C-alpha positions in Angstrom: 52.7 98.0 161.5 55.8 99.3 160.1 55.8 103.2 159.0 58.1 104.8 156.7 61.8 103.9 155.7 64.1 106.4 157.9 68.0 106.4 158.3 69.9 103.8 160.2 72.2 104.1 163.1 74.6 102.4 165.7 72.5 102.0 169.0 74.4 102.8 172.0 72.4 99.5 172.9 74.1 97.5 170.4 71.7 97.2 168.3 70.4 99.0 164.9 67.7 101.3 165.2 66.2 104.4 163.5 67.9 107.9 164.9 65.4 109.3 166.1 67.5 112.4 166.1 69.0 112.1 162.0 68.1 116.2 160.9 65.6 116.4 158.3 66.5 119.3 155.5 69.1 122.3 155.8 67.6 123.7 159.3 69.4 124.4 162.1 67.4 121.7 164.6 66.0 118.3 163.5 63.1 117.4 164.7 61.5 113.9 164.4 58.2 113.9 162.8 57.6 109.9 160.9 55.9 106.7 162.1 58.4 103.9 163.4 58.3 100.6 163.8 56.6 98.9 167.3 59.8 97.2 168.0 62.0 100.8 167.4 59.2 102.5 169.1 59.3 100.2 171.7 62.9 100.5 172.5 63.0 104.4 171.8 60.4 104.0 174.8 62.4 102.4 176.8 65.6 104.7 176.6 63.4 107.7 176.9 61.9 105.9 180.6 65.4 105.1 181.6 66.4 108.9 180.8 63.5 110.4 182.6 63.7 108.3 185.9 67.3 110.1 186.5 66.3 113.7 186.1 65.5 114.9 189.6 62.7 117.4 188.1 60.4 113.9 187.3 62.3 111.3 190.3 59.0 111.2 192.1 56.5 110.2 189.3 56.0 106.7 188.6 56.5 104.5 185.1 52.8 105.1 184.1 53.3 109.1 184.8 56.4 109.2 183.0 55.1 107.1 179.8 52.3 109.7 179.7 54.9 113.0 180.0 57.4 110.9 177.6 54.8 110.9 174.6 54.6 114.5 174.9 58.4 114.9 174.3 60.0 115.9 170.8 63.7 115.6 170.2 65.9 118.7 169.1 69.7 118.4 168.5 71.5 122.1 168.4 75.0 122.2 166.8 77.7 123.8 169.2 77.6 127.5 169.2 74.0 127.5 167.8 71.1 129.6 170.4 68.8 127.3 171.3 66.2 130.2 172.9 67.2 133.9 172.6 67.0 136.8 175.3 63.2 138.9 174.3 61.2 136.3 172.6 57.9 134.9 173.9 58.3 131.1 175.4 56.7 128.5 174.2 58.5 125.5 175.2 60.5 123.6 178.0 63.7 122.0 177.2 65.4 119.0 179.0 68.7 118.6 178.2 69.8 114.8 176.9 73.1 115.1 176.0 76.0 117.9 175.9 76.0 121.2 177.6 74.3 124.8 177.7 75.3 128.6 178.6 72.6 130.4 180.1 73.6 134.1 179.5 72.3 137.8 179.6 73.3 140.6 177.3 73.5 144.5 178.7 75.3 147.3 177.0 76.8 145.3 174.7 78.6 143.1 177.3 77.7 139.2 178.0 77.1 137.9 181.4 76.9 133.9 181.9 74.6 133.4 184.0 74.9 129.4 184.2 75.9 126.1 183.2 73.2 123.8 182.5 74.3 119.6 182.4 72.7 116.3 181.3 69.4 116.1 183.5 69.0 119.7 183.5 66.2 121.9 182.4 65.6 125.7 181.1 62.9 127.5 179.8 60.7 127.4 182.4 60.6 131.3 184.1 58.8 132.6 180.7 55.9 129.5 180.4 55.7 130.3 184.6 55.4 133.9 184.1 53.9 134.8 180.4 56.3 137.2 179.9 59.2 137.2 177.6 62.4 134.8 178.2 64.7 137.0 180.2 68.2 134.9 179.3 69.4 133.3 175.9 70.7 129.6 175.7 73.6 128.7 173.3 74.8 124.7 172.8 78.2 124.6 174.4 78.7 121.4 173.3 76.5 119.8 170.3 73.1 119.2 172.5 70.2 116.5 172.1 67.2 118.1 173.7 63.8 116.9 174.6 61.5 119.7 174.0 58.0 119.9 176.1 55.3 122.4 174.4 54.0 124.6 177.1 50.7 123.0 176.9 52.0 119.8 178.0 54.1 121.8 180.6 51.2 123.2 182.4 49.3 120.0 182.1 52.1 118.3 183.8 52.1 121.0 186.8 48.0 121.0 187.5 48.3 117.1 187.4 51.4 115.8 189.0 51.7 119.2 192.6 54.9 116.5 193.3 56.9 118.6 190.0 55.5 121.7 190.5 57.0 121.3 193.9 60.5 120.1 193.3 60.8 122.6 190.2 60.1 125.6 193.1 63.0 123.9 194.9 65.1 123.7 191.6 64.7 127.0 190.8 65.5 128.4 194.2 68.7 126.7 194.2 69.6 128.0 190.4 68.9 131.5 192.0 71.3 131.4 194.6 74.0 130.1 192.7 73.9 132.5 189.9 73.4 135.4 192.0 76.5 134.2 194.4 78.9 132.7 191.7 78.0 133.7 188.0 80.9 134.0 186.1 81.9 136.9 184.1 82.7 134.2 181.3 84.1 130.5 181.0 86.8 129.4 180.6 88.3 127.2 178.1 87.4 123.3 179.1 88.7 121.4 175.8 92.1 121.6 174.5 93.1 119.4 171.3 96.2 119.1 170.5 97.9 117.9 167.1 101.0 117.8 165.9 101.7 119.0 161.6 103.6 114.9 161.0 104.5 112.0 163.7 108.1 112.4 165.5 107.3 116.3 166.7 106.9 114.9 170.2 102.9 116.0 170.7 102.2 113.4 173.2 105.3 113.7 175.3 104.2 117.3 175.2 101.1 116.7 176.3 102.0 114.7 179.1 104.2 117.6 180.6 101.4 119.7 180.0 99.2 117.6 181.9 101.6 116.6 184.5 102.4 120.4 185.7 98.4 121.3 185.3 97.9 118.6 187.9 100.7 118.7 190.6 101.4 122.5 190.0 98.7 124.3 189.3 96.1 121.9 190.9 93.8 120.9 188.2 91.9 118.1 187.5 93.1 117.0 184.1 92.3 114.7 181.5 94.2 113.4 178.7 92.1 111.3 176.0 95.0 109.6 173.7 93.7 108.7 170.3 95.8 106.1 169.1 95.5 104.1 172.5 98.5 103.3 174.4 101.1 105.7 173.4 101.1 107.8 177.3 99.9 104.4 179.1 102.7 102.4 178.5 105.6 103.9 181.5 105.5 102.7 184.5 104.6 105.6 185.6 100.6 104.6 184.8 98.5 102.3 186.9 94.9 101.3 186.6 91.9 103.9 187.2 88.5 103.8 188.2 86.0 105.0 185.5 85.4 108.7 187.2 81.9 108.9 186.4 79.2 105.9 186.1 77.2 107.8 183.9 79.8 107.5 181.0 78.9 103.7 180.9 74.7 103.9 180.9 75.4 104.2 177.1 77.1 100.8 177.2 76.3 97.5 176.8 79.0 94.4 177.2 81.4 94.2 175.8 82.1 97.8 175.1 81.1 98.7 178.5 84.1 96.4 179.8 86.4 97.4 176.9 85.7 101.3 178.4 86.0 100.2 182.3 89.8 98.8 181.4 90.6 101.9 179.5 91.3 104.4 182.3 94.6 105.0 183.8 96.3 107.5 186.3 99.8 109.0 186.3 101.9 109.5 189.0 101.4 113.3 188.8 97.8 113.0 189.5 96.6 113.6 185.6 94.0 110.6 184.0 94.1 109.5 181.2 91.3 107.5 178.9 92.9 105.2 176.3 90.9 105.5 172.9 90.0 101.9 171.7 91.8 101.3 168.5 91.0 102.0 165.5 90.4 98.3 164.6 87.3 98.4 166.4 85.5 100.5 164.1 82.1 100.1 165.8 83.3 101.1 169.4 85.2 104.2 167.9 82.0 104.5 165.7 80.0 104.6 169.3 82.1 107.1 171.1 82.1 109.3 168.4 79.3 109.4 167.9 78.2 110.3 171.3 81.5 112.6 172.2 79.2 115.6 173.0 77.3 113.4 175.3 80.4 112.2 177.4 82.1 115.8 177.6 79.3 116.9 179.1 79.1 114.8 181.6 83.6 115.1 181.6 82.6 118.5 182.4 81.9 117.9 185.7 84.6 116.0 186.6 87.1 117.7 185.2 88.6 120.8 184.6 90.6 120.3 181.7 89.5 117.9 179.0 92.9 117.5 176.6 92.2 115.6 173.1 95.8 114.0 171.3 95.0 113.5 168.3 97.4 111.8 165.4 98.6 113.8 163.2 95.6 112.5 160.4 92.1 113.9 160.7 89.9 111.2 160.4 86.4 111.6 161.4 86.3 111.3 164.8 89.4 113.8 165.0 87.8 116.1 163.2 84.7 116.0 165.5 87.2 116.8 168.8 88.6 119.2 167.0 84.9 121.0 166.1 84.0 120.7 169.9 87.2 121.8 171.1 87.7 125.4 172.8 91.5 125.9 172.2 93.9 123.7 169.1 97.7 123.2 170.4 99.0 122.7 166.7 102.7 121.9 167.4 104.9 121.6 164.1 108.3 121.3 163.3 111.0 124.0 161.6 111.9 122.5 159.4 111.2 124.4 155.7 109.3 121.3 153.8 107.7 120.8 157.5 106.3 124.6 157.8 105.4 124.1 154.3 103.3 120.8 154.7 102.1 122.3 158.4 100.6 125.4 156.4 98.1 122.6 154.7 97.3 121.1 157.8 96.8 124.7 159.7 94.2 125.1 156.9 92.3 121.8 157.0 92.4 122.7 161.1 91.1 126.4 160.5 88.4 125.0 158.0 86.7 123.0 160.8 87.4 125.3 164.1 87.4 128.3 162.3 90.1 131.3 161.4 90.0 132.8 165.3 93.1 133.3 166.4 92.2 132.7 170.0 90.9 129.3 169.3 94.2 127.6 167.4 97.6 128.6 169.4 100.9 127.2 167.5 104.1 126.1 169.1 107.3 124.7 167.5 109.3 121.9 168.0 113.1 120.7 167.8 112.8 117.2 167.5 112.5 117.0 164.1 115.6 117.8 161.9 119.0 119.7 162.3 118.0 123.2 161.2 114.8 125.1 160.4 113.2 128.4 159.6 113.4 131.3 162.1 110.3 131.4 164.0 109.5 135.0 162.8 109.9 133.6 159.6 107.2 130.7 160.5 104.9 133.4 161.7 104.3 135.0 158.0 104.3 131.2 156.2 101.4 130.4 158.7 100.1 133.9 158.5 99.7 133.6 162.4 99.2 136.5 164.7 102.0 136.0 167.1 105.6 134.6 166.8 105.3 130.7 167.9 107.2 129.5 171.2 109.5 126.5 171.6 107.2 123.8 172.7 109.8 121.0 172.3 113.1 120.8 172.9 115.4 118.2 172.4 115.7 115.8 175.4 119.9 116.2 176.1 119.0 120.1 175.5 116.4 119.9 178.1 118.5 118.2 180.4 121.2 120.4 180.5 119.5 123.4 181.2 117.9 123.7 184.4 116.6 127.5 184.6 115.2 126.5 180.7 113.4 123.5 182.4 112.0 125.7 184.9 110.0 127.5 182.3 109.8 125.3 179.7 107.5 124.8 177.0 105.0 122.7 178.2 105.4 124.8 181.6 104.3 128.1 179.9 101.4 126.3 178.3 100.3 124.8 181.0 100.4 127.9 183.1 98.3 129.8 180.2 95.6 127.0 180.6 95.4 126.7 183.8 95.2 130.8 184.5 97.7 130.8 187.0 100.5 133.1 184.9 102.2 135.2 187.0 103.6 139.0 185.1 106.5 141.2 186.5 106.1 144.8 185.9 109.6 146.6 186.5 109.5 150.5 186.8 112.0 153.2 186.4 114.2 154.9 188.5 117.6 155.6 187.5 120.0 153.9 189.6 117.3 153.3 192.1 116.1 150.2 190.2 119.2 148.1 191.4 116.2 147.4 193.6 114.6 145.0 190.9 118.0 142.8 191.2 117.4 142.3 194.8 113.6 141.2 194.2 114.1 139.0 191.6 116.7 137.2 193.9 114.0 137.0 196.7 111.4 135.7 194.0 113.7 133.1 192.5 114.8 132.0 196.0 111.2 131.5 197.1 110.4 129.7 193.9 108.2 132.3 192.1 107.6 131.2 188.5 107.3 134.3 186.5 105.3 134.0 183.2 106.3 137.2 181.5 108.5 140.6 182.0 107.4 144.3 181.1 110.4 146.6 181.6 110.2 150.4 181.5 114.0 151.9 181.6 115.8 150.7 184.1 113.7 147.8 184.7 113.9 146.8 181.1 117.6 146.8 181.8 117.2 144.7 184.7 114.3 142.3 183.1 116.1 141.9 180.3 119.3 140.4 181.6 117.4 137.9 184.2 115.2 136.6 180.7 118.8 136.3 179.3 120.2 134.2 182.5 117.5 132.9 184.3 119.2 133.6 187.3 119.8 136.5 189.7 123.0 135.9 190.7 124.2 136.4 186.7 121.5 139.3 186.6 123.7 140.9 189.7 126.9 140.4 188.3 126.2 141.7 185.0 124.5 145.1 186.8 125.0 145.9 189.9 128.0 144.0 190.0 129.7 146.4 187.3 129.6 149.4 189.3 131.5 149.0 192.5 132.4 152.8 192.9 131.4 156.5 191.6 134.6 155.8 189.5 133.4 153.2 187.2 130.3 154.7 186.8 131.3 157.6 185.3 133.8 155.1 183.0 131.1 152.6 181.9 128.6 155.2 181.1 129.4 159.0 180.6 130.2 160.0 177.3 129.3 163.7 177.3 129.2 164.9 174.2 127.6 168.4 172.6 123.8 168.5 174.2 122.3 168.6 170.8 119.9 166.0 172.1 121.4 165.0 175.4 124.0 165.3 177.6 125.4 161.7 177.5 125.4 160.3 174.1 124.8 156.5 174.8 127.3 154.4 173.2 129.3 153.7 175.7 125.8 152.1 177.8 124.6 150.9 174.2 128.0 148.9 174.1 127.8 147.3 177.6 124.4 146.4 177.0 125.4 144.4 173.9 128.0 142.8 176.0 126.0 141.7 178.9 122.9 140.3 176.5 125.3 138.8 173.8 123.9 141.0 171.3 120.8 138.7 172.1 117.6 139.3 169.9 113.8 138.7 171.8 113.2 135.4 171.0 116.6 134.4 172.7 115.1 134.7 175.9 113.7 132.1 178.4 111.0 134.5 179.9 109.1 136.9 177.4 110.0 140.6 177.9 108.5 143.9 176.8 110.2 147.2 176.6 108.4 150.2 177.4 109.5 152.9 175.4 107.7 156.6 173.8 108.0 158.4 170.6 109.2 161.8 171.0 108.3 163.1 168.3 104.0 161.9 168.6 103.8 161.5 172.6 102.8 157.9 172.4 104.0 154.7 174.0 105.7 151.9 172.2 106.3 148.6 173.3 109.3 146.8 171.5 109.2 143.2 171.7 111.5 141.9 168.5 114.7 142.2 167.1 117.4 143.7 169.3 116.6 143.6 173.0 120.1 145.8 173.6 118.5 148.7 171.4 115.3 148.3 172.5 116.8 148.5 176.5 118.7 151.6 175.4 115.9 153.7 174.2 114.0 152.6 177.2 116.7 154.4 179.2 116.8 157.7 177.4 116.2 160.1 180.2 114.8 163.5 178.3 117.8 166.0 178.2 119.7 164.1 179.9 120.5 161.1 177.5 120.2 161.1 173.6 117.0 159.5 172.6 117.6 156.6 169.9 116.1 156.1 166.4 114.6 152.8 165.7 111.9 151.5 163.6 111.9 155.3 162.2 111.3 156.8 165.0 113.0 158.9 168.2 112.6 156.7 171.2 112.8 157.7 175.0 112.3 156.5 178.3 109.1 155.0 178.8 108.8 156.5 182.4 107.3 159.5 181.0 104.1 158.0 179.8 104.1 154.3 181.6 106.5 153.9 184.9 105.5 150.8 185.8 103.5 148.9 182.7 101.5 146.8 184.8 98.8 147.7 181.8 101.2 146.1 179.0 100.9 143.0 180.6 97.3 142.4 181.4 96.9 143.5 177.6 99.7 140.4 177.2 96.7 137.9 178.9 98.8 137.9 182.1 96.3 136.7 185.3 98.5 137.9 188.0 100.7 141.6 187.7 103.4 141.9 190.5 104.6 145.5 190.2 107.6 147.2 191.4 107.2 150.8 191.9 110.3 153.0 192.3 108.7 156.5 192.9 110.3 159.0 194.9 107.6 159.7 197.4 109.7 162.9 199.3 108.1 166.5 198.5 111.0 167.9 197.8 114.6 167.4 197.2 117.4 169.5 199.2 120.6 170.9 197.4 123.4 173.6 198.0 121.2 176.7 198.6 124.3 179.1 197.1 124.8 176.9 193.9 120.9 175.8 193.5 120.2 173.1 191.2 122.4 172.0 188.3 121.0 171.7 184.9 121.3 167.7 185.5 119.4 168.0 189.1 116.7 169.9 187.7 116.1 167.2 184.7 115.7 164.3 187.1 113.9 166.3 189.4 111.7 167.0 186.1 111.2 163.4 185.7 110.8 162.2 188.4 107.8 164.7 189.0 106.5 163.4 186.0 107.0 160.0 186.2 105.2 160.1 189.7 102.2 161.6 188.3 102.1 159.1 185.7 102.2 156.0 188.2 99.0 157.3 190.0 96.3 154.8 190.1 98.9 151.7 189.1 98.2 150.3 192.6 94.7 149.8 191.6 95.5 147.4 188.9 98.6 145.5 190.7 97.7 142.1 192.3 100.9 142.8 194.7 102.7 146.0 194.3 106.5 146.2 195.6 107.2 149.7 196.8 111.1 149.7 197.9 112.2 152.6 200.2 114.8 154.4 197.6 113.7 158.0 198.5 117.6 158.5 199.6 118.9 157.7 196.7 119.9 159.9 193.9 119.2 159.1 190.1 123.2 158.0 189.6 123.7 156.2 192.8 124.8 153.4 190.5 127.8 152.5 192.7 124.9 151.9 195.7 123.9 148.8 194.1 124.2 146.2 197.4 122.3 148.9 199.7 119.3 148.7 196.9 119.7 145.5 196.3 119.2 144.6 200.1 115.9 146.7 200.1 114.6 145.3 197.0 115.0 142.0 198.7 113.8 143.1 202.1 110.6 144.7 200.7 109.7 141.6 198.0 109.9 139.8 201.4 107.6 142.1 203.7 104.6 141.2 200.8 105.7 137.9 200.2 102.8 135.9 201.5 101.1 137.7 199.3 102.7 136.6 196.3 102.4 133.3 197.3 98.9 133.6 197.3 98.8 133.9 193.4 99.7 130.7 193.6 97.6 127.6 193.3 
């Protein structure tokens, strides 16, 4: 007998059958509710059998047992993002998951805590039919999610008349416990990245595949790369052949596709895989894995960690579905003027199906395209993006040239921000006591420390900034320490005294050597990103400079209060940060820094000793002032450091500048004596 005409669809079996999952109306879920054909009844049967002998909860039952429970069973697909069952209401139902994945999450003073990850097999909504009282967890579709859906009548039906379930689910449930009370996360972490470049020639796959490469021999990650134009990363020698990783990913597939898939797999010499995307002149295997995409990422999910779409620059359909199930969008354009301009209407197809967030699409530019372009603050208001975009791409003969550039490249820094392994550097203040930050960046470069990010308050914005500049310590040492070989040159290179109307020194003559040491360079002329802890005078609060002139920005940082004139910029009087922030570990965990090694240049000793006839000087007692200060403002930085550096310098004096080898060595000797440590921030 044949029931009522529904929509058509490609079987995963090859052949056409009725979706038994096609939404009815505007809601939410779509449930199936018609007659069907014997024959699509039949093979819906079938697939429904072949689903249930796999989920552990039902492995003991046999065919007759599971026909019975499958004829009990409605379908229910959930979008991603949608809550399947919320925290507080009163259970009705048991849910077996088909296809995709689930969060299983708990909500207290306003805070989330996941709980779990439920997979393909997987079950949920059990505890409130068991108990009677109210669900105490909500479940949200991570990915889009086909559910089977078992009214709690059935449920308890199935439990008085099958003990084999009831006892295996008291098994299941046991195990859940102890995992979520031993390793629940505090929240999850990105799994899909897509990445798209605004036109063809901006280099997206080559970026990808240094992305991909570092995640997996650097950072240790288990990384997937799914290229959809097929072909473009497989065809170095650097690719051989690779096993399908999981079995399941074929049980949707019949010959040929299932061979077409099995051939499609291939491993780089880095350790990354990759899964070749049949062409698009197969529209009915494309048509297939699109079709079921949530289905294979969930089961990519365990697998993997990283899951990395590269998509063509068009959106066709099955782009645009990656992109709606992806977590993170690497949108890399080109500078170009008409290519910002033309990038700005892709950025808003891209925003229209992942949404505005600006945590979700992250944008990056790249040199491959064209001679000359728009500044990249300038690209930031055209896109009407949050943040300034980084080089992503560099051309190949610029890459080449320069190594300490290649050490902290593009693809370097974005693989480091996936794979939350980005390592911070807070510098602190000190006068000439932070000579000591020269001699633990040399032991940090020597030892191969990759650092993500500098924050810099005086003297260690001084010191930050130059290494960012150079990328190298022995230039960093030169163009500081070096500089002041005696008491002599000190006084030459930085004392202008002038009428203390605002300070004693007034700053042009360290404003000018600044200059000359940066080249007059702006932020986004460094390698390493840098932050430069400064505070307004004239309303007590902290302000962190991060554009335009780094040379201005390191001169206000050093404006010791009385001592040195403060300096105006951006309208207001800015002085050393030290007062308020000696060592701004905070400014980089706001930054999204994992890891914060801190340098801390406090002068521990109680008191200071001077000619008891004279007394203190006007200069002694202002640095003495400080430093008081600045050590009460450090307390409690320890607690928020994941290695704190604490050089020896209490026998030095502010203007020690000419003592720069002596400080140096302890820098270097203390970075040492917590070294393993720092090593163990690393993968």
């Amino acid at each position: 007998m044949v029931g009522k005409k529904v929509p058509v669809y490609f079987s995963l079996r090859g052949i056409i059958l009725p979706d038994p999952l096609e939404r009815m109306g505007s809601d939410r879920f779509g449930e199936m509710d018609m007659s069907l054909s014997d024959t699509a009844s039949h093979q819906i049967e079938v697939e429904r059998l072949s689903f249930l002998r796999k989920v552990p909860l039902f492995a003991s039952l046999a065919d007759e047992e599971l026909r019975m429970i499958s004829r009990g069973l409605r379908t229910l697909e959930v979008s991603r993002g949608d809550v399947v069952c919320k925290e507080g209401e009163v259970g009705d139902s048991f849910y077996i998951i088909r296809s995709g994945v689930v969060t299983v999450s708990t909500r207290k003073d306003h805070q989330e805590r996941i709980l779990n990850q439920l997979y393909r097999g997987d079950f949920f909504g059990e505890a409130s039919l068991l108990t009677g009282e109210v669900r105490a967890a909500s479940v949200t579709a991570l990915l889009d999610v086909d559910l089977f859906v078992l009214p709690k009548e059935s449920f308890e039906e199935i439990l008085r008349g099958y003990p084999l379930v009831s006892l295996h689910l008291n098994r299941i449930l046991c195990h859940r416990l102890k995992k979520t009370v031993s390793t629940a996360p505090a929240m999850l972490s990105p799994f899909l990245f897509t990445a798209i470049g605004s036109e063809k020639g901006v280099g997206t796959s080559t970026f990808v595949g240094e992305v991909a490469s570092i995640l997996s021999s650097e950072i240790k990650k288990r990384v997937l790369v799914v290229d959809f134009e097929g072909g473009r990363l497989n065809a170095g020698a650097e690719f051989t052949r690779a096993m399908v990783p999981d079995p399941q990913l074929l049980e949707d597939f019949d010959s040929p596709y299932k061979e077409v898939i099995e051939r499609s797999w291939f491993k780089h010499a880095s350790g990354f895989v990759i899964f070749s995307f049949p062409s698009a002149g197969d529209i009915r295997l494309v048509a297939l894995i699109g079709g079921k995409l949530s289905s294979i990422l969930g089961v990519l999910q365990r697998n993997f960690d990283y899951v990395i779409f590269d998509l063509p620059p068009f959106l066709p359909g099955v782009s645009r579905r990656a992109l709606r199930l992806s977590d993170r969008v690497l949108y890399l354009l080109s500078n170009g003027p008409e290519g910002v301009k033309s990038a700005k209407e892709k950025l808003g197809q891209i925003r229209a199906i992942v949404g505005h967030s600006p945590s979700v699409i992250q944008v990056g530019v790249s040199h491959l395209v064209g001679t000359s372009g728009l500044h990249r603050s300038s690209i930031r208001e055209v896109l009407g993006v949050p943040e300034v975009p980084e080089v992503w791409m560099e051309r190949k003969e610029v890459r080449q040239k320069d190594v300490a550039k290649r050490r902290m490249s593009g693809p370097r820094r974005v693989a480091r921000g996936i794979g939350g392994g980005r390592i911070g550097l807070a510098l602190g203040s000190g006068g000439a006591r932070g000579w000591a930050h020269v001699g633990v960046l040399e032991a940090l470069e020597k030892e191969g420390i990759p650092i993500d990010m500098i924050a810099g308050t005086s003297i260690g914005a001084l010191v930050g900034a130059t290494y960012a500049k150079t990328m190298s310590a022995g230039e960093t040492y030169r163009l500081t320490v070096g500089k002041f070989p005696d008491r002599m040159s000190t006084k030459r290179r930085i004392y202008d005294y002038t009428v203390p109307r605002r300070g004693f020194i007034k700053g042009a003559k360290i404003l000018r050597m600044l200059r000359e040491g940066l080249e007059d360079a702006d932020f986004m002329d460094l390698t390493i990103p840098v932050a430069v802890v400064a505070v307004d005078i004239g309303s007590g609060e902290e302000v962190v400079v991060d554009k335009d002139s780094v040379s201005d920005a390191v001169r206000a940082s050093i404006a010791i209060p009385g001592v040195i004139e403060p300096l105006r910029l951006g309208g207001k009087w800015l002085v050393d940060g030290g007062l308020l922030n000696p060592v701004p570990a905070d400014v980089l965990i706001r930054k999204g820094m994992d890891f914060v090694i801190g340098v801390c240049l406090e002068n521990r000793r109680p008191r200071l000793e001077w000619d008891e006839r004279k007394g203190p000087n006007i200069i002694n007692i202002l640095t003495r002032s400080f430093d008081l200060i600045r050590s009460h403002a450090s307390r409690g930085v320890s607690e928020v450091l994941s290695v704190g550096i604490y050089p020896p310098v209490d026998d030095f004096r502010w203007d020690d500048f000419h003592r720069g080898d002596e400080l140096a060595r302890i820098g270097r000797e203390s970075t040492y004596a917590v070294m393993d440590k720092i090593k163990g921030l690393l993968p």
